[in-house]
Structure formats: C-alpha cells, structure tokens
Amino acid sequence: MNRVYIKTYGCQMNERDSEAVAAMLRARGYAIVSHEDEADVVLLNTCSVRDQAEQKAIGKAGQMIKLKRKRPHLLVGIMGCMAQNRGRELLDRLPDLDLLVGTQKFHHVPDHLENIVSAIQAHGPRPSTIVDLEEEAGSQNTIRPHLEGAEDEKKVSAFVSIMQGCNMQCAYCIVPTTRGEERCRPIAAIVEEVVELAARGAKEITLLGQIVNSYGRREVPFVGKISPFVQLLEAVHAVDGVERIRFTSPHPRGFKEDLIEAFGRLPKLGSYVHLPLQSGSDSILKAMNRPYTQEAFRRIVASLRQVVPGLYLSTDIIVGFPGETDEDFEATRAFFEEMAFDQGFIFKYSVRPGTTAAPLGDPIAKEIKEARNQVLLDLLEKQSLRRHTALIGQVEMVLVEAPARRGEGLYMGRTAGYRKVLFPGRERLIGALVPVKITEASASHMMGQLEVSE
Ligand code: 5AD
Ligand code: SF4
C-alpha cells in the first residue's frame, strides 16, 4: 500500500504543492510512482480556474474509482482547488472517493492516508471519505517540507511559494474562493528555503504567489520607498549560488517604481517579466474589476523597457468576457501588437459559479471566443518568431536545465529572457550558464551551438 501516483492539474503553485505532498510522503516511506497502473494510491491535485480543468479532473477521478472494482485496495483522493471549490458536492458524484483535501490542508495528507490504511489493515469496514477542507491559520508556513526526502531531485530551476491566497476580486476569478485570504511567509523563512535549494544545486528560483507584488503589505513595513516584495527580491538576490530569479504573477496595479528600478540594480532578475493584462479594453478591464487602464499598463511597460533594454514580456489574456464587443476585442488585439508580447497565455472565458461575473452568464458565442483566441495566438506566433529570428548569429547566456525531450544529444536551457534554446551539449553542463550562439529560430524555441572560448 505504499506506492503513490500524484497527478497535477493547473498552475505552478499546484506543481509546487504536489512536490510538497510527494516529499512528505517519501519521508514517511511511500514511493512516488509515475503512472497510475503502478499505484496503490492515486491523488489528483486539481484546478478550478476554468470549467474544462474541473471536468478533466472529475473525469479522471471517475475512471480511477471505476478501477477500484478491479483493484479494491486502490485509494483515490482529490486535493487542491477543486476540492476546496466544490467540496462535498463532489461526493454526490463520486461517493467512493477516499480523500478530499483542501488547499490549506496539503500537509495533512500523509496522516489521512495512514489512518485509512490502518483502518483497512484492521479489516474494519472501508472508512467513509475523509473530508478536510477548513481554513487553517498558519498554513502558509507548512509549505516548506518539499525539501525533505527529496535528495534525489536536484533541480536547476526551483519554485518557492512566498504566499498563499488572494485578496483581489477579479470578477471572473475563483481563486479567492479556492485559495482563501492572502497570507505571507516571513522573508527569513523564504530565504532559508532558497539557501537550501541553492545548496542542492538550484540556480534559478521562481517566486510564486497569486499576486506577488502585494507580498507582505500588511506584515512587513516599507524601507523608505522599497516595498516588502522588493525587499524580498533583494534578500533572495543576495543568496550565493542563485543565478536567476523570476516571479509569477505580479499585478499591474502594484507594479510600482521600486520594482521597476529593482530590475536595474538586481542583475539576477534578468530580462523577463510576466505581467497579466487580461484585456486591452478599458471598459472590459473595468467590468473585470481590474483596477488599471490600458494607458497605465503602457506606462509600466515603457518604464520597464527603459530600465531593461531588450525586455521579454509575457502576459495572460481572457477573450470572450461577458460584454466584450468587436471593438473591445480590437482594442485588445491592437494593444497586444503594440506591446509586442513575446509569450502569452490566451484563455477563453469560462463562467465560474460564485464569482461576481457569474450572474452575467456567458453571452459570447463559443465560435467568437474561438476566433478571438486564434487571432491572438497567430499574432503571438508571429511576434515570438520575429524576436527569436532577430537573435540568430548572437550569443546568449543560457542556463542549462536538462537533456532536451527529443533526445538527439540535445540539451535544453533558457536565456535571461526565459527563451528556450536547444543545443548539442553534455551532461556535465546541466546547471551551468554557458554562451550559446543562436543558429535557428522557430516561434517556440531557438537552436544553437556552444560558443567555445578561444
Ligand atoms: N476564465 C478564463 N480564464 C481565466 N483565468 C482566470 N479565471 C478565468 C476564467 N474564469 C485566467 C487569467 C489568469 C490565468 C491564470 O487564468 O488570465 O491570469
Ligand atoms: Fe492554480 Fe488557480 Fe487553478 Fe488553483 S484555480 S490550481 S490557484 S490556477
């Protein structure tokens, strides 16, 4: 009963939470396996941000529960955002579920599993579903133990959660419901984790939070004009061994001068920023309850480009929000082109029951959403190909992450602008920053050759 398969849906925060659960289970003697067929326990770490994500996880859970007919000892659990969002309602559809664990309760998973297993071993009746969904004060401080038992995993690029929850009220978004009130970890605890990760070979640290630039607003005082988030960046920047620092996601509202200026003096921040725009139309931004305008976004990006020449910019866009007219979408399209985003995540609006936009329904036809989505994807492809092509012949410093998935002796690394580069390399280069001359470009990545110093 000790082989666990964890399947993760959704964002990097979820990936990070799954890593933490895996590490806690390993520390208790469980083996983490990479396929459900080999598992005694299947845990789905779920996402609620769009309906499709929920449907996928529900479908998978249904399949796993059916498997119990053939493998009666199989345990199936749902964790994370959908567990939090749909709660006991899930049990109506999936009564044979063993475990339902919310977003503030990941650290209890090992105890819950142990309880179920010992009940089964005592030959008692199958215990009813364990449901653990309440809020838990201080849960943000339980998100560290992913380091325990993970000696075998030496990652070049590591994620660190700096906070949980979200206090904004974007009209479309379920996250404040699934992840609760904003809660921050202390700077010292985060730095300690980064030091340990660096000691294990991590070279790139990605700081994770729903809205990272509101980090510590209530707990940590400003130092002069320096916000708590920038203080945190400074502290992480000072850690030896860390070569690059990224963060996701900031909100345009709190993207102030101190953060822009930090890019000028903290070289490990590189030249990449992910800044969710959501829409380029002021009236849709207002309807979304996103408290900024197109012009405010333009100003932030202009200041950033002054400090970081050659900035690589990424964004999130939602198409088909209720009331989005052709003119609104045209404003988004034109602005998307003007900003010349290098990377983008384009989403079709999905109604989330319980959000403030839910009463507006879903009036934009599927075909229109699909068409708008495609327009932006085409534009993105063009923009990113243009940017990559311009680099042909140039030498970029590449942080080597891993062998490329396609094999062929190729290795994958990323530039300071977070662009993917494949090049013929060697195992020992993993974790090193190496000069690579760009030889070919496509929209998704570039190819290159190691530049050997004479
Ligand atoms: N429908 C579509 N996309 C959404 N996002 C958040 N909520 C929704 C929704 N209801 C997108 C936003 C956010 C990203 C993580 O997911 O663009 O930045
Ligand atoms: Fe991540 Fe949001 Fe999905 Fe939760 S709902 S997994 S926070 S994207």
Tab-separated table of C-alpha atoms and ligand atoms in Angstrom:
chain	number	residue	atom	x	y	z
A	1	MET	CA	0.000	0.000	0.000
A	2	ASN	CA	2.830	2.398	-0.369
A	3	ARG	CA	3.034	3.446	-3.986
A	4	VAL	CA	1.515	6.832	-4.716
A	5	TYR	CA	0.794	8.454	-8.064
A	6	ILE	CA	0.120	12.207	-7.969
A	7	LYS	CA	-1.412	13.869	-10.999
A	8	THR	CA	-1.315	17.653	-11.085
A	9	TYR	CA	-3.634	19.993	-12.974
A	10	GLY	CA	-3.364	23.778	-13.175
A	11	CYS	CA	-0.713	26.254	-12.259
A	12	GLN	CA	2.851	26.230	-10.965
A	13	MET	CA	1.552	26.781	-7.466
A	14	ASN	CA	-0.175	23.428	-7.795
A	15	GLU	CA	3.006	21.799	-9.111
A	16	ARG	CA	4.756	23.151	-6.073
A	17	ASP	CA	2.061	21.868	-3.681
A	18	SER	CA	2.240	18.425	-5.312
A	19	GLU	CA	6.021	18.396	-4.833
A	20	ALA	CA	5.467	19.157	-1.156
A	21	VAL	CA	2.975	16.317	-0.749
A	22	ALA	CA	5.314	13.945	-2.606
A	23	ALA	CA	8.223	14.871	-0.345
A	24	MET	CA	6.176	14.412	2.841
A	25	LEU	CA	5.007	11.020	1.636
A	26	ARG	CA	8.535	9.959	0.668
A	27	ALA	CA	9.700	10.929	4.135
A	28	ARG	CA	7.096	8.500	5.520
A	29	GLY	CA	8.328	5.656	3.363
A	30	TYR	CA	5.962	5.911	0.414
A	31	ALA	CA	7.278	5.550	-3.108
A	32	ILE	CA	6.162	8.125	-5.650
A	33	VAL	CA	5.438	6.399	-8.954
A	34	SER	CA	4.936	7.914	-12.365
A	35	HIS	CA	1.878	6.006	-13.524
A	36	GLU	CA	-1.491	5.092	-12.056
A	37	ASP	CA	-1.086	1.443	-13.103
A	38	GLU	CA	1.742	1.030	-10.603
A	39	ALA	CA	-0.014	2.866	-7.789
A	40	ASP	CA	-1.875	1.853	-4.629
A	41	VAL	CA	-2.920	5.453	-4.079
A	42	VAL	CA	-3.907	7.978	-6.743
A	43	LEU	CA	-4.042	11.638	-5.705
A	44	LEU	CA	-5.353	14.269	-8.102
A	45	ASN	CA	-4.225	17.803	-7.339
A	46	THR	CA	-6.879	19.831	-9.069
A	47	CYS	CA	-7.549	23.246	-10.585
A	48	SER	CA	-10.799	25.243	-10.757
A	49	VAL	CA	-9.753	28.208	-12.804
A	50	ARG	CA	-11.756	27.110	-15.842
A	51	ASP	CA	-14.588	24.633	-16.218
A	52	GLN	CA	-12.513	22.463	-18.543
A	53	ALA	CA	-9.883	21.925	-15.860
A	54	GLU	CA	-12.549	20.768	-13.412
A	55	GLN	CA	-14.208	18.464	-15.940
A	56	LYS	CA	-10.885	16.814	-16.751
A	57	ALA	CA	-10.167	16.068	-13.117
A	58	ILE	CA	-13.699	14.833	-12.422
A	59	GLY	CA	-13.453	12.533	-15.450
A	60	LYS	CA	-10.133	11.185	-14.257
A	61	ALA	CA	-11.394	10.657	-10.714
A	62	GLY	CA	-14.406	8.764	-12.115
A	63	GLN	CA	-12.090	6.498	-14.104
A	64	MET	CA	-9.896	5.832	-11.084
A	65	ILE	CA	-12.892	4.998	-8.940
A	66	LYS	CA	-14.087	2.541	-11.575
A	67	LEU	CA	-10.671	0.897	-11.367
A	68	LYS	CA	-11.447	0.079	-7.748
A	69	ARG	CA	-13.747	-2.683	-8.997
A	70	LYS	CA	-10.700	-4.472	-10.356
A	71	ARG	CA	-8.330	-3.262	-7.650
A	72	PRO	CA	-10.391	-2.940	-4.463
A	73	HIS	CA	-7.449	-1.698	-2.414
A	74	LEU	CA	-6.811	1.283	-4.635
A	75	LEU	CA	-7.270	4.588	-2.785
A	76	VAL	CA	-8.339	7.708	-4.665
A	77	GLY	CA	-8.121	11.263	-3.379
A	78	ILE	CA	-8.858	14.728	-4.713
A	79	MET	CA	-6.773	17.605	-3.371
A	80	GLY	CA	-6.429	21.307	-4.043
A	81	CYS	CA	-8.544	23.932	-5.690
A	82	MET	CA	-11.450	21.849	-6.952
A	83	ALA	CA	-11.734	20.024	-3.643
A	84	GLN	CA	-11.942	23.428	-1.976
A	85	ASN	CA	-14.292	24.909	-4.534
A	86	ARG	CA	-16.807	22.084	-4.941
A	87	GLY	CA	-16.376	20.463	-1.548
A	88	ARG	CA	-18.855	17.819	-0.511
A	89	GLU	CA	-20.828	18.295	-3.690
A	90	LEU	CA	-18.103	16.194	-5.318
A	91	LEU	CA	-19.077	13.301	-3.087
A	92	ASP	CA	-22.543	13.215	-4.639
A	93	ARG	CA	-20.880	12.439	-7.945
A	94	LEU	CA	-18.001	10.411	-6.569
A	95	PRO	CA	-19.217	8.734	-3.366
A	96	ASP	CA	-16.408	6.190	-3.386
A	97	LEU	CA	-13.709	8.805	-3.093
A	98	ASP	CA	-11.376	8.118	-0.139
A	99	LEU	CA	-9.976	11.568	0.454
A	100	LEU	CA	-10.971	15.181	-0.184
A	101	VAL	CA	-8.305	17.680	0.902
A	102	GLY	CA	-8.471	21.471	0.556
A	103	THR	CA	-5.794	23.997	-0.374
A	104	GLN	CA	-4.773	24.748	3.208
A	105	LYS	CA	-4.542	21.095	4.210
A	106	PHE	CA	-1.946	19.504	1.948
A	107	HIS	CA	0.340	18.836	4.895
A	108	HIS	CA	-2.255	16.532	6.470
A	109	VAL	CA	-2.327	14.135	3.521
A	110	PRO	CA	0.211	11.660	4.991
A	111	ASP	CA	-1.745	11.367	8.264
A	112	HIS	CA	-5.007	10.887	6.435
A	113	LEU	CA	-3.567	8.147	4.264
A	114	GLU	CA	-2.090	6.434	7.280
A	115	ASN	CA	-5.463	6.484	9.022
A	116	ILE	CA	-7.225	4.968	6.039
A	117	VAL	CA	-4.569	2.291	5.579
A	118	SER	CA	-4.599	1.269	9.227
A	119	ALA	CA	-8.400	1.069	9.223
A	120	ILE	CA	-8.242	-1.215	6.184
A	121	GLN	CA	-5.466	-3.321	7.701
A	122	ALA	CA	-7.553	-3.764	10.846
A	123	HIS	CA	-10.092	-5.360	8.489
A	124	GLY	CA	-12.719	-2.863	9.527
A	125	PRO	CA	-15.273	-1.513	7.094
A	126	ARG	CA	-13.918	0.853	4.461
A	127	PRO	CA	-13.816	4.201	6.254
A	128	SER	CA	-16.085	6.880	4.833
A	129	THR	CA	-14.431	9.632	2.822
A	130	ILE	CA	-12.054	11.787	4.837
A	131	VAL	CA	-13.022	15.403	4.155
A	132	ASP	CA	-10.550	18.086	5.249
A	133	LEU	CA	-11.431	21.479	3.798
A	134	GLU	CA	-11.466	24.049	6.608
A	135	GLU	CA	-9.290	27.113	6.707
A	136	GLU	CA	-6.154	26.641	8.762
A	137	ALA	CA	-4.347	29.575	10.320
A	138	GLY	CA	-0.631	29.478	9.548
A	139	SER	CA	-0.948	27.015	6.684
A	140	GLN	CA	1.384	29.213	4.596
A	141	ASN	CA	4.144	28.168	6.979
A	142	THR	CA	3.637	24.475	6.293
A	143	ILE	CA	4.676	24.703	2.664
A	144	ARG	CA	8.332	24.091	3.189
A	145	PRO	CA	8.769	20.366	3.701
A	146	HIS	CA	9.126	19.650	-0.014
A	147	LEU	CA	12.837	19.652	0.704
A	148	GLU	CA	12.646	16.662	2.993
A	149	GLY	CA	13.359	13.365	1.353
A	150	ALA	CA	13.974	14.978	-1.999
A	151	GLU	CA	17.731	14.443	-2.100
A	152	ASP	CA	17.399	12.577	-5.339
A	153	GLU	CA	15.805	15.538	-7.024
A	154	LYS	CA	18.392	18.106	-7.928
A	155	LYS	CA	16.583	20.721	-9.896
A	156	VAL	CA	18.312	23.551	-11.696
A	157	SER	CA	15.108	25.560	-11.587
A	158	ALA	CA	13.069	25.530	-8.379
A	159	PHE	CA	9.739	27.048	-7.354
A	160	VAL	CA	9.265	28.714	-3.988
A	161	SER	CA	5.828	29.729	-2.692
A	162	ILE	CA	6.067	33.057	-0.925
A	163	MET	CA	2.405	33.482	-0.063
A	164	GLN	CA	-0.978	31.863	-0.364
A	165	GLY	CA	-4.395	33.201	-1.229
A	166	CYS	CA	-5.567	36.377	-2.871
A	167	ASN	CA	-7.443	39.465	-1.686
A	168	MET	CA	-8.281	40.895	-5.089
A	169	GLN	CA	-11.737	40.477	-6.526
A	170	CYS	CA	-11.306	39.999	-10.267
A	171	ALA	CA	-14.868	39.414	-11.442
A	172	TYR	CA	-14.048	36.222	-13.362
A	173	CYS	CA	-11.782	34.549	-10.843
A	174	ILE	CA	-12.451	31.672	-8.481
A	175	VAL	CA	-9.022	31.794	-6.828
A	176	PRO	CA	-10.004	33.942	-3.820
A	177	THR	CA	-12.556	31.201	-3.064
A	178	THR	CA	-10.220	28.273	-3.635
A	179	ARG	CA	-7.120	29.705	-2.021
A	180	GLY	CA	-8.623	31.959	0.649
A	181	GLU	CA	-7.289	35.161	2.177
A	182	GLU	CA	-3.807	36.342	1.361
A	183	ARG	CA	-1.180	35.034	3.807
A	184	CYS	CA	2.566	35.569	3.534
A	185	ARG	CA	5.591	33.654	4.693
A	186	PRO	CA	8.295	35.642	6.508
A	187	ILE	CA	11.269	36.800	4.414
A	188	ALA	CA	13.672	34.847	6.640
A	189	ALA	CA	11.820	31.553	6.064
A	190	ILE	CA	11.787	32.087	2.309
A	191	VAL	CA	15.480	32.965	2.226
A	192	GLU	CA	16.317	29.902	4.313
A	193	GLU	CA	14.493	27.724	1.805
A	194	VAL	CA	16.282	29.397	-1.105
A	195	VAL	CA	19.660	28.835	0.599
A	196	GLU	CA	18.863	25.125	0.939
A	197	LEU	CA	17.695	24.888	-2.656
A	198	ALA	CA	20.864	26.623	-3.841
A	199	ALA	CA	22.955	24.213	-1.748
A	200	ARG	CA	21.224	21.376	-3.625
A	201	GLY	CA	22.173	22.879	-6.948
A	202	ALA	CA	19.235	25.132	-7.843
A	203	LYS	CA	20.417	28.023	-9.991
A	204	GLU	CA	17.090	29.589	-10.846
A	205	ILE	CA	14.425	30.455	-8.284
A	206	THR	CA	10.858	31.289	-9.280
A	207	LEU	CA	8.918	33.017	-6.514
A	208	LEU	CA	5.259	32.046	-6.617
A	209	GLY	CA	2.152	33.792	-5.373
A	210	GLN	CA	-1.243	34.804	-6.692
A	211	ILE	CA	-0.182	38.449	-6.660
A	212	VAL	CA	3.454	38.539	-5.707
A	213	ASN	CA	3.814	42.295	-5.604
A	214	SER	CA	1.293	42.547	-2.795
A	215	TYR	CA	3.628	40.320	-0.757
A	216	GLY	CA	3.874	41.378	2.892
A	217	ARG	CA	1.818	44.561	2.502
A	218	ARG	CA	0.248	44.060	5.899
A	219	GLU	CA	3.094	42.326	7.723
A	220	VAL	CA	6.332	43.915	6.518
A	221	PRO	CA	6.965	47.694	6.678
A	222	PHE	CA	8.335	49.640	3.718
A	223	VAL	CA	12.009	50.605	3.970
A	224	GLY	CA	11.990	54.102	2.512
A	225	LYS	CA	10.210	53.571	-0.782
A	226	ILE	CA	11.121	49.905	-1.004
A	227	SER	CA	8.095	47.622	-0.790
A	228	PRO	CA	8.170	44.299	1.069
A	229	PHE	CA	8.267	42.380	-2.223
A	230	VAL	CA	11.340	44.240	-3.431
A	231	GLN	CA	12.940	43.702	-0.011
A	232	LEU	CA	12.326	40.002	-0.536
A	233	LEU	CA	13.868	40.154	-4.021
A	234	GLU	CA	16.943	41.849	-2.562
A	235	ALA	CA	17.268	39.160	0.096
A	236	VAL	CA	16.936	36.308	-2.405
A	237	HIS	CA	19.320	38.101	-4.751
A	238	ALA	CA	21.987	38.022	-2.052
A	239	VAL	CA	21.932	34.214	-1.835
A	240	ASP	CA	25.128	32.726	-3.251
A	241	GLY	CA	24.632	30.197	-5.990
A	242	VAL	CA	21.341	31.645	-7.196
A	243	GLU	CA	21.958	32.936	-10.705
A	244	ARG	CA	18.468	33.888	-11.787
A	245	ILE	CA	15.304	34.995	-10.059
A	246	ARG	CA	11.831	35.083	-11.584
A	247	PHE	CA	8.442	35.681	-10.089
A	248	THR	CA	4.867	34.996	-11.075
A	249	SER	CA	2.418	36.605	-11.140
A	250	PRO	CA	2.579	40.310	-10.415
A	251	HIS	CA	-0.465	42.567	-10.782
A	252	PRO	CA	-0.160	45.755	-12.853
A	253	ARG	CA	-1.717	47.718	-10.024
A	254	GLY	CA	1.167	47.239	-7.624
A	255	PHE	CA	3.921	47.314	-10.258
A	256	LYS	CA	5.490	50.450	-8.838
A	257	GLU	CA	8.684	52.396	-9.383
A	258	ASP	CA	10.643	50.458	-6.721
A	259	LEU	CA	10.021	47.171	-8.550
A	260	ILE	CA	10.893	48.632	-11.945
A	261	GLU	CA	14.041	50.172	-10.522
A	262	ALA	CA	14.968	46.792	-8.962
A	263	PHE	CA	15.446	45.391	-12.460
A	264	GLY	CA	18.179	47.975	-12.973
A	265	ARG	CA	20.203	47.013	-9.925
A	266	LEU	CA	19.455	43.314	-9.352
A	267	PRO	CA	21.001	41.590	-12.381
A	268	LYS	CA	19.700	38.140	-11.400
A	269	LEU	CA	16.197	39.335	-12.329
A	270	GLY	CA	17.247	39.038	-15.962
A	271	SER	CA	15.153	40.486	-18.751
A	272	TYR	CA	11.847	38.647	-18.463
A	273	VAL	CA	8.577	39.798	-16.924
A	274	HIS	CA	5.200	38.088	-16.926
A	275	LEU	CA	2.550	40.755	-16.441
A	276	PRO	CA	-1.096	39.708	-16.849
A	277	LEU	CA	-3.071	42.209	-18.926
A	278	GLN	CA	-6.356	40.213	-19.231
A	279	SER	CA	-7.864	42.737	-21.675
A	280	GLY	CA	-6.728	45.769	-23.649
A	281	SER	CA	-10.141	47.442	-23.428
A	282	ASP	CA	-10.680	49.871	-20.564
A	283	SER	CA	-14.373	49.110	-20.289
A	284	ILE	CA	-13.752	45.359	-20.096
A	285	LEU	CA	-10.968	45.894	-17.553
A	286	LYS	CA	-13.462	47.850	-15.502
A	287	ALA	CA	-16.094	45.127	-15.842
A	288	MET	CA	-13.445	42.593	-14.807
A	289	ASN	CA	-12.688	44.733	-11.762
A	290	ARG	CA	-9.068	45.075	-12.817
A	291	PRO	CA	-8.132	48.480	-11.379
A	292	TYR	CA	-5.891	49.848	-14.194
A	293	THR	CA	-6.265	51.140	-17.713
A	294	GLN	CA	-4.540	50.341	-20.979
A	295	GLU	CA	-2.588	53.566	-20.558
A	296	ALA	CA	-1.390	52.626	-17.059
A	297	PHE	CA	-0.180	49.261	-18.402
A	298	ARG	CA	1.571	51.028	-21.280
A	299	ARG	CA	3.389	53.308	-18.837
A	300	ILE	CA	4.608	50.403	-16.700
A	301	VAL	CA	5.949	48.595	-19.748
A	302	ALA	CA	7.604	51.755	-21.114
A	303	SER	CA	9.405	52.323	-17.780
A	304	LEU	CA	10.435	48.680	-17.636
A	305	ARG	CA	11.826	48.824	-21.166
A	306	GLN	CA	13.867	51.869	-20.189
A	307	VAL	CA	15.463	50.004	-17.319
A	308	VAL	CA	15.691	46.649	-19.149
A	309	PRO	CA	16.522	47.221	-22.798
A	310	GLY	CA	15.554	44.088	-24.700
A	311	LEU	CA	12.892	43.114	-22.182
A	312	TYR	CA	10.946	39.914	-22.893
A	313	LEU	CA	7.333	40.353	-21.946
A	314	SER	CA	4.703	37.728	-21.297
A	315	THR	CA	1.036	38.080	-20.394
A	316	ASP	CA	-2.344	36.444	-19.729
A	317	ILE	CA	-5.420	37.415	-21.742
A	318	ILE	CA	-9.028	36.328	-21.394
A	319	VAL	CA	-11.164	36.538	-24.541
A	320	GLY	CA	-14.948	36.477	-24.521
A	321	PHE	CA	-15.609	38.068	-21.141
A	322	PRO	CA	-19.347	38.967	-20.985
A	323	GLY	CA	-19.971	42.199	-22.898
A	324	GLU	CA	-16.729	42.052	-24.937
A	325	THR	CA	-17.703	43.688	-28.239
A	326	ASP	CA	-15.795	43.563	-31.517
A	327	GLU	CA	-14.397	46.999	-30.636
A	328	ASP	CA	-13.267	45.807	-27.214
A	329	PHE	CA	-11.523	42.849	-28.766
A	330	GLU	CA	-9.948	45.054	-31.419
A	331	ALA	CA	-8.551	47.213	-28.603
A	332	THR	CA	-7.010	44.079	-27.073
A	333	ARG	CA	-5.637	42.889	-30.405
A	334	ALA	CA	-4.091	46.243	-31.288
A	335	PHE	CA	-2.593	46.616	-27.820
A	336	PHE	CA	-1.254	43.053	-27.910
A	337	GLU	CA	0.564	44.007	-31.087
A	338	GLU	CA	1.743	47.318	-29.703
A	339	MET	CA	3.166	45.670	-26.567
A	340	ALA	CA	4.810	43.046	-28.802
A	341	PHE	CA	4.339	40.330	-26.196
A	342	ASP	CA	6.899	37.557	-26.635
A	343	GLN	CA	4.873	34.986	-24.789
A	344	GLY	CA	1.238	34.801	-23.821
A	345	PHE	CA	-1.372	32.580	-22.287
A	346	ILE	CA	-4.688	33.185	-24.010
A	347	PHE	CA	-7.797	31.858	-22.291
A	348	LYS	CA	-11.397	31.627	-23.404
A	349	TYR	CA	-13.674	32.967	-20.702
A	350	SER	CA	-15.233	30.293	-18.533
A	351	VAL	CA	-18.033	31.155	-16.089
A	352	ARG	CA	-17.123	30.267	-12.518
A	353	PRO	CA	-20.185	29.906	-10.295
A	354	GLY	CA	-19.886	32.096	-7.224
A	355	THR	CA	-17.753	34.803	-8.853
A	356	THR	CA	-19.127	38.328	-9.266
A	357	ALA	CA	-19.244	37.896	-13.071
A	358	ALA	CA	-21.267	34.689	-12.851
A	359	PRO	CA	-24.656	36.479	-12.938
A	360	LEU	CA	-23.638	37.974	-16.305
A	361	GLY	CA	-23.771	34.482	-17.767
A	362	ASP	CA	-21.744	33.522	-20.808
A	363	PRO	CA	-23.245	35.560	-23.641
A	364	ILE	CA	-20.319	35.419	-26.098
A	365	ALA	CA	-20.746	32.548	-28.562
A	366	LYS	CA	-18.185	29.767	-28.446
A	367	GLU	CA	-17.235	30.365	-32.079
A	368	ILE	CA	-16.498	34.029	-31.382
A	369	LYS	CA	-14.324	33.158	-28.420
A	370	GLU	CA	-12.546	30.569	-30.525
A	371	ALA	CA	-11.940	33.062	-33.343
A	372	ARG	CA	-10.631	35.760	-30.969
A	373	ASN	CA	-8.399	33.213	-29.287
A	374	GLN	CA	-6.955	32.218	-32.661
A	375	VAL	CA	-6.305	35.823	-33.700
A	376	LEU	CA	-4.166	36.363	-30.605
A	377	LEU	CA	-2.398	33.020	-30.941
A	378	ASP	CA	-1.470	33.837	-34.542
A	379	LEU	CA	-0.204	37.236	-33.518
A	380	LEU	CA	1.807	35.724	-30.700
A	381	GLU	CA	3.410	33.230	-33.027
A	382	LYS	CA	4.410	35.997	-35.406
A	383	GLN	CA	5.805	38.178	-32.618
A	384	SER	CA	7.773	35.461	-30.954
A	385	LEU	CA	9.188	34.170	-34.235
A	386	ARG	CA	10.272	37.696	-35.147
A	387	ARG	CA	12.002	38.134	-31.812
A	388	HIS	CA	13.746	34.759	-31.967
A	389	THR	CA	14.838	35.282	-35.568
A	390	ALA	CA	16.462	38.574	-34.629
A	391	LEU	CA	18.754	36.650	-32.284
A	392	ILE	CA	20.249	34.430	-34.989
A	393	GLY	CA	24.009	34.926	-35.011
A	394	GLN	CA	24.055	36.367	-31.491
A	395	VAL	CA	25.470	34.762	-28.375
A	396	GLU	CA	23.081	34.320	-25.430
A	397	MET	CA	23.953	33.195	-21.916
A	398	VAL	CA	21.940	30.014	-21.436
A	399	LEU	CA	21.199	28.324	-18.117
A	400	VAL	CA	21.272	24.607	-18.943
A	401	GLU	CA	18.322	22.786	-17.374
A	402	ALA	CA	18.104	19.222	-18.696
A	403	PRO	CA	18.508	16.942	-21.687
A	404	ALA	CA	16.013	18.022	-24.358
A	405	ARG	CA	12.915	15.828	-24.515
A	406	ARG	CA	13.551	14.998	-28.124
A	407	GLY	CA	16.951	13.460	-27.260
A	408	GLU	CA	19.480	13.513	-30.106
A	409	GLY	CA	22.200	14.637	-27.680
A	410	LEU	CA	20.465	17.988	-27.346
A	411	TYR	CA	20.211	19.921	-24.106
A	412	MET	CA	17.598	22.493	-23.120
A	413	GLY	CA	18.314	25.766	-21.421
A	414	ARG	CA	16.903	29.239	-21.156
A	415	THR	CA	18.198	32.715	-21.878
A	416	ALA	CA	17.955	35.614	-19.433
A	417	GLY	CA	14.743	36.474	-21.303
A	418	TYR	CA	13.382	32.981	-20.499
A	419	ARG	CA	13.525	31.880	-24.149
A	420	LYS	CA	14.081	28.204	-24.709
A	421	VAL	CA	17.285	27.164	-26.522
A	422	LEU	CA	18.249	23.650	-27.651
A	423	PHE	CA	21.870	22.857	-28.434
A	424	PRO	CA	24.192	19.859	-28.593
A	425	GLY	CA	25.708	19.571	-25.121
A	426	ARG	CA	26.939	17.324	-22.361
A	427	GLU	CA	25.500	16.078	-19.085
A	428	ARG	CA	28.048	17.996	-17.034
A	429	LEU	CA	26.777	21.316	-18.370
A	430	ILE	CA	23.474	20.922	-16.519
A	431	GLY	CA	23.219	23.791	-14.050
A	432	ALA	CA	25.888	25.868	-15.805
A	433	LEU	CA	25.476	29.216	-17.525
A	434	VAL	CA	27.033	28.818	-20.941
A	435	PRO	CA	27.370	31.017	-24.021
A	436	VAL	CA	25.344	29.661	-26.932
A	437	LYS	CA	25.359	31.087	-30.428
A	438	ILE	CA	21.856	31.100	-31.902
A	439	THR	CA	21.678	29.389	-35.284
A	440	GLU	CA	17.973	28.775	-35.964
A	441	ALA	CA	14.663	30.095	-34.700
A	442	SER	CA	11.076	28.972	-34.508
A	443	ALA	CA	8.183	30.543	-32.591
A	444	SER	CA	8.566	28.154	-29.660
A	445	HIS	CA	12.353	27.938	-29.273
A	446	MET	CA	15.759	28.527	-30.785
A	447	MET	CA	18.561	26.184	-31.770
A	448	GLY	CA	22.195	26.985	-31.076
A	449	GLN	CA	25.787	25.862	-30.711
A	450	LEU	CA	28.005	26.178	-27.664
A	451	GLU	CA	30.365	29.077	-28.151
A	452	VAL	CA	33.771	27.778	-27.218
A	453	SER	CA	36.114	30.396	-25.852
A	454	GLU	CA	39.403	30.517	-27.724
B	1	5AD	N1	-11.975	32.051	-17.455
B	1	5AD	C1	-10.896	32.072	-18.274
B	1	5AD	N2	-9.659	32.352	-17.847
B	1	5AD	C2	-9.490	32.644	-16.548
B	1	5AD	N3	-8.384	32.985	-15.842
B	1	5AD	C3	-8.759	33.141	-14.556
B	1	5AD	N4	-10.074	32.950	-14.410
B	1	5AD	C4	-10.558	32.643	-15.644
B	1	5AD	C5	-11.856	32.336	-16.139
B	1	5AD	N5	-12.925	32.330	-15.353
B	1	5AD	C6	-7.060	33.145	-16.435
B	1	5AD	C7	-6.494	34.539	-16.166
B	1	5AD	C8	-5.415	34.276	-15.162
B	1	5AD	C9	-4.961	32.886	-15.562
B	1	5AD	C10	-4.211	32.147	-14.518
B	1	5AD	O1	-6.175	32.219	-15.860
B	1	5AD	O2	-5.943	35.029	-17.367
B	1	5AD	O3	-4.365	35.229	-15.226
B	2	SF4	FE1	-3.765	27.400	-9.629
B	2	SF4	FE2	-5.896	28.989	-9.706
B	2	SF4	FE3	-6.006	26.584	-10.821
B	2	SF4	FE4	-5.924	26.871	-8.166
B	2	SF4	S1	-7.556	27.577	-9.504
B	2	SF4	S2	-4.718	25.449	-9.408
B	2	SF4	S3	-4.603	28.645	-7.923
B	2	SF4	S4	-4.723	28.255	-11.480
